[in-house]
């Protein structure tokens, strides 16, 4: 029987027809699945998200990337310039510093430390040999028409003293005094002491007054350590001549006196720490350190009185500091006035308690000086012109 080939051919055709009927749907499904897969990959960024990631907004400007014209990316069908800022996952270590580099403050904009400000002010005021003139004020002593105004006026009307103003640094111990200084003088330093108010009147020898005097002493030690010589003057010292011409060349520490016995080396002279000239060297620095540390030995005692005690100490001799006492003939005060106006350099309103009394007598003192310098030169030399003060301070 030869029907087998026909059956065999018929069967093959039937199988081929069946395969064709199932192949088309299978191919269609494969195309659809592939399309969905491609669309999903195109729409989803291939980024893995580690656990506990931190997100920040990028504040830096976008980076321009060059590409050929018309070359669009399948994953970027829309121009990036039209998109809003994108939040991008970043590593937690990077996210801990959210500020962009461009927003970091420059050195010029950072606040100065107190030490840097002090160095800047001292450098601007110093003479060629690194000498500065210092005084200190609070709000009470620096208010308009108060002692600071009289102090500055004495420089302006003194003999050869106006040019010294460019070397004067006013140390303000509170905000109001600093504001006042900036209004009247170019060289001002704000000495801030946390938790302490130095703005009001500090009555002589009260605890607040003593704290202020000891703080001033420690500040002057710092000036010496920075390599600056200084003339320190209380603000109630009037300047009539340049004192630099009359200091002793061999003295490390030179101070005015309430009572001068005639010998500048005699330790029995009674010093007044309201006016002194100090050279910066190892001897003077160690002397100031020892002086300040002696406060613990004499609690509740004025720093000037402590000096009057420790000047005899053996340790002062070991330091080797050369102490000189300035004659009241040139560096006088109400305690012991300078009698000859042809020789006077400075006059101090010492031995006087009370701001109002000081102001009255300091004004009278400046008036006396004006009258003296208005005399003809011959009359000034030969006259017995003398001070009319103290008056209010004598009461």
mmCIF file of C-alpha atoms in Angstrom:
data_model
loop_
_atom_site.group_PDB
_atom_site.id
_atom_site.type_symbol
_atom_site.label_atom_id
_atom_site.label_comp_id
_atom_site.label_asym_id
_atom_site.label_seq_id
_atom_site.Cartn_x
_atom_site.Cartn_y
_atom_site.Cartn_z
ATOM 1 C CA UNK A 1 0.000 0.000 0.000
ATOM 2 C CA UNK A 2 1.480 3.277 -1.160
ATOM 3 C CA UNK A 3 -0.641 5.681 0.780
ATOM 4 C CA UNK A 4 2.086 6.319 3.381
ATOM 5 C CA UNK A 5 3.868 9.159 1.575
ATOM 6 C CA UNK A 6 0.573 10.978 1.082
ATOM 7 C CA UNK A 7 -0.316 10.544 4.709
ATOM 8 C CA UNK A 8 3.149 11.594 5.668
ATOM 9 C CA UNK A 9 2.995 14.744 3.522
ATOM 10 C CA UNK A 10 -0.476 15.605 4.757
ATOM 11 C CA UNK A 11 0.600 15.187 8.338
ATOM 12 C CA UNK A 12 3.607 17.512 7.835
ATOM 13 C CA UNK A 13 1.441 20.210 6.346
ATOM 14 C CA UNK A 14 -1.008 19.946 9.175
ATOM 15 C CA UNK A 15 1.832 20.325 11.747
ATOM 16 C CA UNK A 16 3.318 23.275 9.904
ATOM 17 C CA UNK A 17 -0.064 24.997 9.832
ATOM 18 C CA UNK A 18 -0.460 24.502 13.565
ATOM 19 C CA UNK A 19 3.001 25.973 14.282
ATOM 20 C CA UNK A 20 2.220 29.014 12.182
ATOM 21 C CA UNK A 21 -1.057 29.584 13.992
ATOM 22 C CA UNK A 22 0.713 29.628 17.423
ATOM 23 C CA UNK A 23 3.879 31.436 16.280
ATOM 24 C CA UNK A 24 2.209 34.745 15.445
ATOM 25 C CA UNK A 25 0.655 35.266 18.904
ATOM 26 C CA UNK A 26 3.917 34.227 20.539
ATOM 27 C CA UNK A 27 5.926 36.697 18.472
ATOM 28 C CA UNK A 28 3.383 39.453 19.270
ATOM 29 C CA UNK A 29 3.634 38.767 22.985
ATOM 30 C CA UNK A 30 7.430 38.781 22.799
ATOM 31 C CA UNK A 31 7.435 42.147 21.021
ATOM 32 C CA UNK A 32 5.049 43.628 23.613
ATOM 33 C CA UNK A 33 7.148 42.343 26.520
ATOM 34 C CA UNK A 34 10.325 43.670 24.958
ATOM 35 C CA UNK A 35 8.734 47.078 24.366
ATOM 36 C CA UNK A 36 7.525 47.286 27.949
ATOM 37 C CA UNK A 37 10.988 46.336 29.209
ATOM 38 C CA UNK A 38 12.659 48.965 27.042
ATOM 39 C CA UNK A 39 10.195 51.658 28.098
ATOM 40 C CA UNK A 40 10.694 50.794 31.780
ATOM 41 C CA UNK A 41 14.474 50.959 31.458
ATOM 42 C CA UNK A 42 14.272 54.263 29.615
ATOM 43 C CA UNK A 43 12.002 55.829 32.241
ATOM 44 C CA UNK A 44 13.792 54.551 35.365
ATOM 45 C CA UNK A 45 17.304 55.857 36.313
ATOM 46 C CA UNK A 46 19.702 53.073 37.124
ATOM 47 C CA UNK A 47 20.508 54.299 40.676
ATOM 48 C CA UNK A 48 20.699 52.119 43.734
ATOM 49 C CA UNK A 49 19.444 53.581 47.029
ATOM 50 C CA UNK A 50 21.459 52.473 50.006
ATOM 51 C CA UNK A 51 19.633 52.366 53.313
ATOM 52 C CA UNK A 52 19.447 55.571 55.493
ATOM 53 C CA UNK A 53 20.506 57.937 52.688
ATOM 54 C CA UNK A 54 20.326 61.740 53.121
ATOM 55 C CA UNK A 55 19.012 64.058 50.442
ATOM 56 C CA UNK A 56 20.066 67.679 49.872
ATOM 57 C CA UNK A 57 19.193 70.254 47.276
ATOM 58 C CA UNK A 58 22.139 71.103 45.049
ATOM 59 C CA UNK A 59 22.649 74.880 45.187
ATOM 60 C CA UNK A 60 25.495 75.011 42.690
ATOM 61 C CA UNK A 61 24.735 76.076 39.088
ATOM 62 C CA UNK A 62 24.139 73.335 36.481
ATOM 63 C CA UNK A 63 27.100 72.078 34.469
ATOM 64 C CA UNK A 64 26.808 72.503 30.689
ATOM 65 C CA UNK A 65 27.655 69.324 28.736
ATOM 66 C CA UNK A 66 28.432 69.655 25.040
ATOM 67 C CA UNK A 67 26.640 67.294 22.630
ATOM 68 C CA UNK A 68 26.133 67.386 18.831
ATOM 69 C CA UNK A 69 23.115 69.286 17.609
ATOM 70 C CA UNK A 70 20.087 67.019 17.260
ATOM 71 C CA UNK A 71 21.650 64.184 19.209
ATOM 72 C CA UNK A 72 18.859 63.532 21.695
ATOM 73 C CA UNK A 73 19.232 60.870 24.371
ATOM 74 C CA UNK A 74 16.488 58.337 24.834
ATOM 75 C CA UNK A 75 16.668 58.744 28.597
ATOM 76 C CA UNK A 76 16.477 62.549 28.351
ATOM 77 C CA UNK A 77 13.595 63.323 25.982
ATOM 78 C CA UNK A 78 13.033 66.736 27.550
ATOM 79 C CA UNK A 79 15.615 69.520 27.643
ATOM 80 C CA UNK A 80 17.333 69.648 31.048
ATOM 81 C CA UNK A 81 17.032 73.440 31.100
ATOM 82 C CA UNK A 82 13.255 73.124 31.444
ATOM 83 C CA UNK A 83 13.409 70.714 34.366
ATOM 84 C CA UNK A 84 13.059 71.820 38.012
ATOM 85 C CA UNK A 85 16.004 71.162 40.383
ATOM 86 C CA UNK A 86 16.407 67.458 40.990
ATOM 87 C CA UNK A 87 16.809 65.962 44.459
ATOM 88 C CA UNK A 88 19.654 63.493 44.262
ATOM 89 C CA UNK A 89 20.503 60.824 46.802
ATOM 90 C CA UNK A 90 23.983 61.340 48.228
ATOM 91 C CA UNK A 91 26.217 59.556 50.634
ATOM 92 C CA UNK A 92 25.564 60.354 54.291
ATOM 93 C CA UNK A 93 29.170 61.490 54.871
ATOM 94 C CA UNK A 94 28.841 64.088 52.110
ATOM 95 C CA UNK A 95 25.399 65.201 53.239
ATOM 96 C CA UNK A 96 26.712 66.185 56.660
ATOM 97 C CA UNK A 97 28.062 69.400 55.103
ATOM 98 C CA UNK A 98 25.044 70.877 53.277
ATOM 99 C CA UNK A 99 26.668 74.233 52.515
ATOM 100 C CA UNK A 100 28.206 74.582 49.036
ATOM 101 C CA UNK A 101 31.862 75.554 48.881
ATOM 102 C CA UNK A 102 31.034 78.896 47.288
ATOM 103 C CA UNK A 103 29.131 80.023 50.407
ATOM 104 C CA UNK A 104 32.050 79.539 52.843
ATOM 105 C CA UNK A 105 33.044 82.875 54.493
ATOM 106 C CA UNK A 106 36.279 84.422 53.319
ATOM 107 C CA UNK A 107 39.073 85.355 55.733
ATOM 108 C CA UNK A 108 38.286 89.031 55.211
ATOM 109 C CA UNK A 109 34.694 88.543 56.363
ATOM 110 C CA UNK A 110 35.462 86.495 59.467
ATOM 111 C CA UNK A 111 35.321 88.402 62.779
ATOM 112 C CA UNK A 112 38.674 89.395 64.240
ATOM 113 C CA UNK A 113 39.742 87.944 67.539
ATOM 114 C CA UNK A 114 40.440 90.374 70.364
ATOM 115 C CA UNK A 115 44.154 89.613 70.134
ATOM 116 C CA UNK A 116 44.265 90.302 66.382
ATOM 117 C CA UNK A 117 42.395 93.581 66.851
ATOM 118 C CA UNK A 118 44.788 94.654 69.588
ATOM 119 C CA UNK A 119 47.812 93.917 67.422
ATOM 120 C CA UNK A 120 46.300 95.883 64.533
ATOM 121 C CA UNK A 121 45.564 98.939 66.702
ATOM 122 C CA UNK A 122 48.987 98.892 68.375
ATOM 123 C CA UNK A 123 50.792 98.602 65.054
ATOM 124 C CA UNK A 124 48.874 101.556 63.618
ATOM 125 C CA UNK A 125 49.708 103.794 66.600
ATOM 126 C CA UNK A 126 53.292 102.774 67.425
ATOM 127 C CA UNK A 127 56.329 104.990 66.923
ATOM 128 C CA UNK A 128 59.361 103.811 64.996
ATOM 129 C CA UNK A 129 60.826 102.253 68.159
ATOM 130 C CA UNK A 130 57.539 100.447 68.956
ATOM 131 C CA UNK A 131 56.311 102.811 71.668
ATOM 132 C CA UNK A 132 52.623 103.532 72.228
ATOM 133 C CA UNK A 133 50.759 105.856 74.582
ATOM 134 C CA UNK A 134 47.872 104.195 76.403
ATOM 135 C CA UNK A 135 44.947 105.367 78.483
ATOM 136 C CA UNK A 136 41.811 103.543 79.602
ATOM 137 C CA UNK A 137 38.247 104.809 80.007
ATOM 138 C CA UNK A 138 34.770 103.585 80.813
ATOM 139 C CA UNK A 139 31.425 105.155 79.913
ATOM 140 C CA UNK A 140 31.431 107.298 83.045
ATOM 141 C CA UNK A 141 34.800 108.928 82.275
ATOM 142 C CA UNK A 142 34.354 109.213 78.511
ATOM 143 C CA UNK A 143 30.927 110.862 78.188
ATOM 144 C CA UNK A 144 30.805 114.233 76.346
ATOM 145 C CA UNK A 145 32.320 117.150 78.318
ATOM 146 C CA UNK A 146 33.805 114.694 80.782
ATOM 147 C CA UNK A 147 37.429 113.824 81.569
ATOM 148 C CA UNK A 148 38.291 112.252 78.196
ATOM 149 C CA UNK A 149 37.543 115.511 76.366
ATOM 150 C CA UNK A 150 39.822 117.440 78.750
ATOM 151 C CA UNK A 151 42.564 114.819 78.341
ATOM 152 C CA UNK A 152 42.535 115.151 74.536
ATOM 153 C CA UNK A 153 42.350 118.941 74.753
ATOM 154 C CA UNK A 154 45.539 119.038 76.841
ATOM 155 C CA UNK A 155 47.412 117.304 73.988
ATOM 156 C CA UNK A 156 46.123 119.888 71.515
ATOM 157 C CA UNK A 157 47.154 122.934 73.547
ATOM 158 C CA UNK A 158 50.383 121.529 75.034
ATOM 159 C CA UNK A 159 53.875 122.389 73.886
ATOM 160 C CA UNK A 160 54.845 119.786 71.239
ATOM 161 C CA UNK A 161 52.173 117.309 72.331
ATOM 162 C CA UNK A 162 49.584 117.502 69.543
ATOM 163 C CA UNK A 163 51.641 115.195 67.300
ATOM 164 C CA UNK A 164 51.654 112.588 70.065
ATOM 165 C CA UNK A 165 47.918 112.007 69.555
ATOM 166 C CA UNK A 166 48.730 109.836 66.544
ATOM 167 C CA UNK A 167 50.473 107.417 68.948
ATOM 168 C CA UNK A 168 47.696 107.349 71.548
ATOM 169 C CA UNK A 169 45.538 104.235 71.952
ATOM 170 C CA UNK A 170 42.381 104.653 74.020
ATOM 171 C CA UNK A 171 41.396 101.385 75.710
ATOM 172 C CA UNK A 172 37.621 101.294 76.258
ATOM 173 C CA UNK A 173 36.374 98.811 78.843
ATOM 174 C CA UNK A 174 32.686 98.901 77.868
ATOM 175 C CA UNK A 175 30.506 99.387 74.785
ATOM 176 C CA UNK A 176 29.540 103.022 75.395
ATOM 177 C CA UNK A 177 33.125 104.071 76.010
ATOM 178 C CA UNK A 178 34.166 102.349 72.785
ATOM 179 C CA UNK A 179 31.461 104.129 70.786
ATOM 180 C CA UNK A 180 32.531 107.441 72.283
ATOM 181 C CA UNK A 181 36.182 106.744 71.478
ATOM 182 C CA UNK A 182 35.392 106.008 67.844
ATOM 183 C CA UNK A 183 33.651 109.388 67.624
ATOM 184 C CA UNK A 184 36.645 111.403 68.868
ATOM 185 C CA UNK A 185 39.848 109.439 68.160
ATOM 186 C CA UNK A 186 41.292 107.145 65.458
ATOM 187 C CA UNK A 187 43.001 104.508 67.643
ATOM 188 C CA UNK A 188 40.528 102.688 69.892
ATOM 189 C CA UNK A 189 40.572 99.230 71.402
ATOM 190 C CA UNK A 190 37.581 97.547 73.048
ATOM 191 C CA UNK A 191 38.846 95.488 75.981
ATOM 192 C CA UNK A 192 36.041 93.041 76.725
ATOM 193 C CA UNK A 193 35.828 91.189 80.019
ATOM 194 C CA UNK A 194 33.024 88.632 80.087
ATOM 195 C CA UNK A 195 30.598 88.952 82.972
ATOM 196 C CA UNK A 196 32.031 92.240 84.278
ATOM 197 C CA UNK A 197 30.441 95.697 84.010
ATOM 198 C CA UNK A 198 32.993 98.509 84.145
ATOM 199 C CA UNK A 199 30.700 101.228 82.758
ATOM 200 C CA UNK A 200 29.713 103.115 85.934
ATOM 201 C CA UNK A 201 31.712 105.232 88.346
ATOM 202 C CA UNK A 202 34.066 103.027 90.318
ATOM 203 C CA UNK A 203 34.689 104.669 93.666
ATOM 204 C CA UNK A 204 38.306 104.573 94.794
ATOM 205 C CA UNK A 205 39.283 101.374 96.627
ATOM 206 C CA UNK A 206 35.891 99.662 96.271
ATOM 207 C CA UNK A 207 36.024 95.999 95.135
ATOM 208 C CA UNK A 208 34.861 96.960 91.625
ATOM 209 C CA UNK A 209 37.528 99.657 91.410
ATOM 210 C CA UNK A 210 40.236 97.236 92.528
ATOM 211 C CA UNK A 211 39.134 94.624 89.984
ATOM 212 C CA UNK A 212 39.379 97.224 87.227
ATOM 213 C CA UNK A 213 42.863 98.334 88.311
ATOM 214 C CA UNK A 214 44.218 94.788 88.498
ATOM 215 C CA UNK A 215 42.691 93.924 85.112
ATOM 216 C CA UNK A 216 44.432 96.981 83.678
ATOM 217 C CA UNK A 217 47.750 95.872 85.139
ATOM 218 C CA UNK A 218 47.477 92.450 83.524
ATOM 219 C CA UNK A 219 46.565 94.071 80.195
ATOM 220 C CA UNK A 220 49.729 96.189 80.330
ATOM 221 C CA UNK A 221 51.765 93.019 80.857
ATOM 222 C CA UNK A 222 50.276 91.722 77.598
ATOM 223 C CA UNK A 223 51.407 94.886 75.780
ATOM 224 C CA UNK A 224 54.964 94.275 76.950
ATOM 225 C CA UNK A 225 54.849 90.636 75.843
ATOM 226 C CA UNK A 226 53.848 91.795 72.363
ATOM 227 C CA UNK A 227 57.096 93.777 72.179
ATOM 228 C CA UNK A 228 55.713 97.298 72.668
ATOM 229 C CA UNK A 229 57.125 99.921 75.014
ATOM 230 C CA UNK A 230 54.401 102.068 76.483
ATOM 231 C CA UNK A 231 53.602 105.256 78.311
ATOM 232 C CA UNK A 232 50.519 104.608 80.367
ATOM 233 C CA UNK A 233 48.586 107.668 81.486
ATOM 234 C CA UNK A 234 45.434 107.889 83.553
ATOM 235 C CA UNK A 235 42.847 109.902 81.675
ATOM 236 C CA UNK A 236 42.912 112.579 84.409
ATOM 237 C CA UNK A 237 46.575 113.373 83.638
ATOM 238 C CA UNK A 238 46.963 116.541 81.555
ATOM 239 C CA UNK A 239 49.841 116.637 79.033
ATOM 240 C CA UNK A 240 51.692 119.949 78.556
ATOM 241 C CA UNK A 241 55.085 118.843 77.164
ATOM 242 C CA UNK A 242 56.481 115.753 75.451
ATOM 243 C CA UNK A 243 57.611 113.487 78.328
ATOM 244 C CA UNK A 244 59.770 111.255 76.118
ATOM 245 C CA UNK A 245 62.512 113.872 76.312
ATOM 246 C CA UNK A 246 62.704 113.592 80.100
ATOM 247 C CA UNK A 247 62.694 109.849 80.840
ATOM 248 C CA UNK A 248 65.817 108.183 82.213
ATOM 249 C CA UNK A 249 67.712 106.244 79.522
ATOM 250 C CA UNK A 250 68.634 103.425 81.920
ATOM 251 C CA UNK A 251 65.200 102.766 83.441
ATOM 252 C CA UNK A 252 63.054 99.707 82.617
ATOM 253 C CA UNK A 253 60.090 100.833 84.729
ATOM 254 C CA UNK A 254 59.620 104.558 85.383
ATOM 255 C CA UNK A 255 56.721 105.861 87.424
ATOM 256 C CA UNK A 256 55.340 109.157 88.642
ATOM 257 C CA UNK A 257 55.108 109.845 92.362
ATOM 258 C CA UNK A 258 52.675 111.113 94.929
ATOM 259 C CA UNK A 259 55.740 112.098 96.925
ATOM 260 C CA UNK A 260 59.227 112.447 95.397
ATOM 261 C CA UNK A 261 62.263 112.528 97.701
ATOM 262 C CA UNK A 262 64.760 113.879 95.173
ATOM 263 C CA UNK A 263 66.561 110.671 94.132
ATOM 264 C CA UNK A 264 65.064 108.745 91.190
ATOM 265 C CA UNK A 265 66.561 105.451 92.441
ATOM 266 C CA UNK A 266 65.370 105.769 96.046
ATOM 267 C CA UNK A 267 62.853 102.987 96.689
ATOM 268 C CA UNK A 268 61.330 105.073 99.474
ATOM 269 C CA UNK A 269 59.753 107.371 96.888
ATOM 270 C CA UNK A 270 55.992 106.938 96.956
ATOM 271 C CA UNK A 271 54.908 105.809 93.452
ATOM 272 C CA UNK A 272 51.720 106.682 91.622
ATOM 273 C CA UNK A 273 50.833 104.135 88.953
ATOM 274 C CA UNK A 274 48.673 106.626 87.057
ATOM 275 C CA UNK A 275 51.603 107.614 84.841
ATOM 276 C CA UNK A 276 54.517 105.398 83.891
ATOM 277 C CA UNK A 277 56.910 104.573 81.091
ATOM 278 C CA UNK A 278 57.917 100.929 80.607
ATOM 279 C CA UNK A 279 60.352 99.367 78.148
ATOM 280 C CA UNK A 280 59.524 95.946 76.748
ATOM 281 C CA UNK A 281 62.173 93.439 77.804
ATOM 282 C CA UNK A 282 62.449 90.237 79.828
ATOM 283 C CA UNK A 283 63.046 92.153 83.068
ATOM 284 C CA UNK A 284 59.934 94.320 82.770
ATOM 285 C CA UNK A 285 57.742 91.386 81.701
ATOM 286 C CA UNK A 286 58.822 89.294 84.680
ATOM 287 C CA UNK A 287 58.334 92.311 86.929
ATOM 288 C CA UNK A 288 54.726 92.739 85.785
ATOM 289 C CA UNK A 289 54.041 89.029 86.214
ATOM 290 C CA UNK A 290 55.386 89.098 89.754
ATOM 291 C CA UNK A 291 53.483 92.284 90.544
ATOM 292 C CA UNK A 292 50.188 90.824 89.314
ATOM 293 C CA UNK A 293 50.722 87.500 91.110
ATOM 294 C CA UNK A 294 51.292 89.408 94.365
ATOM 295 C CA UNK A 295 47.589 90.263 94.474
ATOM 296 C CA UNK A 296 47.002 86.862 96.060
ATOM 297 C CA UNK A 297 49.358 87.777 98.895
ATOM 298 C CA UNK A 298 47.585 91.071 99.561
ATOM 299 C CA UNK A 299 43.842 90.556 98.934
ATOM 300 C CA UNK A 300 41.770 93.720 98.857
ATOM 301 C CA UNK A 301 44.815 95.974 98.393
ATOM 302 C CA UNK A 302 45.185 98.534 95.568
ATOM 303 C CA UNK A 303 47.748 97.500 92.939
ATOM 304 C CA UNK A 304 49.609 100.763 93.550
ATOM 305 C CA UNK A 305 49.956 99.986 97.260
ATOM 306 C CA UNK A 306 51.081 96.450 96.446
ATOM 307 C CA UNK A 307 53.831 97.965 94.275
ATOM 308 C CA UNK A 308 54.870 100.115 97.215
ATOM 309 C CA UNK A 309 55.336 96.910 99.245
ATOM 310 C CA UNK A 310 56.965 94.565 96.737
ATOM 311 C CA UNK A 311 59.482 97.141 95.451
ATOM 312 C CA UNK A 312 61.659 96.088 98.407
ATOM 313 C CA UNK A 313 61.319 92.324 97.720
ATOM 314 C CA UNK A 314 64.436 90.276 97.100
ATOM 315 C CA UNK A 315 62.785 88.774 94.032
ATOM 316 C CA UNK A 316 62.605 92.218 92.387
ATOM 317 C CA UNK A 317 66.365 92.480 92.725
ATOM 318 C CA UNK A 318 66.764 88.978 91.291
ATOM 319 C CA UNK A 319 64.663 89.927 88.268
ATOM 320 C CA UNK A 320 67.040 92.856 87.770
ATOM 321 C CA UNK A 321 64.362 95.337 86.699
ATOM 322 C CA UNK A 322 65.638 98.913 86.908
ATOM 323 C CA UNK A 323 63.026 101.086 88.642
ATOM 324 C CA UNK A 324 63.196 104.868 88.323
ATOM 325 C CA UNK A 325 60.952 107.412 90.034
ATOM 326 C CA UNK A 326 59.997 110.534 88.067
ATOM 327 C CA UNK A 327 60.426 113.928 89.659
ATOM 328 C CA UNK A 328 57.263 115.872 90.518
ATOM 329 C CA UNK A 329 59.048 118.942 89.142
ATOM 330 C CA UNK A 330 58.139 117.695 85.670
ATOM 331 C CA UNK A 331 55.545 115.020 86.452
ATOM 332 C CA UNK A 332 53.410 116.617 89.121
ATOM 333 C CA UNK A 333 49.927 116.249 90.522
ATOM 334 C CA UNK A 334 47.573 117.620 93.113
ATOM 335 C CA UNK A 335 49.388 115.576 95.778
ATOM 336 C CA UNK A 336 52.652 117.380 94.962
ATOM 337 C CA UNK A 337 52.215 119.959 92.163
ATOM 338 C CA UNK A 338 54.844 120.901 89.625
ATOM 339 C CA UNK A 339 55.504 124.504 90.584
ATOM 340 C CA UNK A 340 57.360 125.670 87.483
ATOM 341 C CA UNK A 341 55.185 125.841 84.360
ATOM 342 C CA UNK A 342 58.363 126.268 82.286
ATOM 343 C CA UNK A 343 59.320 122.692 83.183
ATOM 344 C CA UNK A 344 56.056 120.807 83.725
ATOM 345 C CA UNK A 345 55.321 117.869 81.401
ATOM 346 C CA UNK A 346 52.229 116.391 83.025
ATOM 347 C CA UNK A 347 49.871 117.175 85.889
ATOM 348 C CA UNK A 348 47.719 114.515 87.514
ATOM 349 C CA UNK A 349 44.418 115.083 89.334
ATOM 350 C CA UNK A 350 45.521 112.673 92.084
ATOM 351 C CA UNK A 351 44.702 113.069 95.769
ATOM 352 C CA UNK A 352 41.179 113.926 94.643
ATOM 353 C CA UNK A 353 38.061 111.780 95.017
ATOM 354 C CA UNK A 354 34.929 112.479 92.976
ATOM 355 C CA UNK A 355 34.511 112.996 89.250
ATOM 356 C CA UNK A 356 32.810 116.393 89.522
ATOM 357 C CA UNK A 357 35.659 117.796 91.581
ATOM 358 C CA UNK A 358 38.242 116.433 89.169
ATOM 359 C CA UNK A 359 36.484 117.958 86.165
ATOM 360 C CA UNK A 360 36.221 121.394 87.804
ATOM 361 C CA UNK A 361 39.909 121.488 88.700
ATOM 362 C CA UNK A 362 41.103 120.007 85.405
ATOM 363 C CA UNK A 363 39.233 122.732 83.511
ATOM 364 C CA UNK A 364 40.815 125.344 85.747
ATOM 365 C CA UNK A 365 44.220 123.733 85.127
ATOM 366 C CA UNK A 366 43.799 124.009 81.352
ATOM 367 C CA UNK A 367 42.737 127.643 81.752
ATOM 368 C CA UNK A 368 45.886 128.300 83.792
ATOM 369 C CA UNK A 369 48.009 126.798 81.019
ATOM 370 C CA UNK A 370 46.309 128.907 78.347
ATOM 371 C CA UNK A 371 46.983 132.046 80.359
ATOM 372 C CA UNK A 372 50.603 131.015 80.795
ATOM 373 C CA UNK A 373 51.324 130.326 77.111
ATOM 374 C CA UNK A 374 49.571 133.577 76.123
ATOM 375 C CA UNK A 375 52.244 135.557 78.007
ATOM 376 C CA UNK A 376 55.172 136.998 76.017
ATOM 377 C CA UNK A 377 58.178 134.608 75.997
ATOM 378 C CA UNK A 378 60.233 136.832 78.283
ATOM 379 C CA UNK A 379 57.395 137.105 80.782
ATOM 380 C CA UNK A 380 56.914 133.332 80.804
ATOM 381 C CA UNK A 381 60.556 132.769 81.684
ATOM 382 C CA UNK A 382 60.762 135.381 84.409
ATOM 383 C CA UNK A 383 57.263 135.197 85.866
ATOM 384 C CA UNK A 384 56.314 133.386 89.023
ATOM 385 C CA UNK A 385 53.097 132.157 87.374
ATOM 386 C CA UNK A 386 51.621 129.209 89.305
ATOM 387 C CA UNK A 387 48.598 126.945 89.273
ATOM 388 C CA UNK A 388 45.292 128.039 90.742
ATOM 389 C CA UNK A 389 44.513 124.391 91.508
ATOM 390 C CA UNK A 390 43.686 122.337 93.444
ATOM 391 C CA UNK A 391 40.540 124.134 94.508
ATOM 392 C CA UNK A 392 37.546 121.774 94.460
ATOM 393 C CA UNK A 393 39.873 118.831 95.112
ATOM 394 C CA UNK A 394 41.227 120.504 98.235
ATOM 395 C CA UNK A 395 37.821 120.219 99.934
#
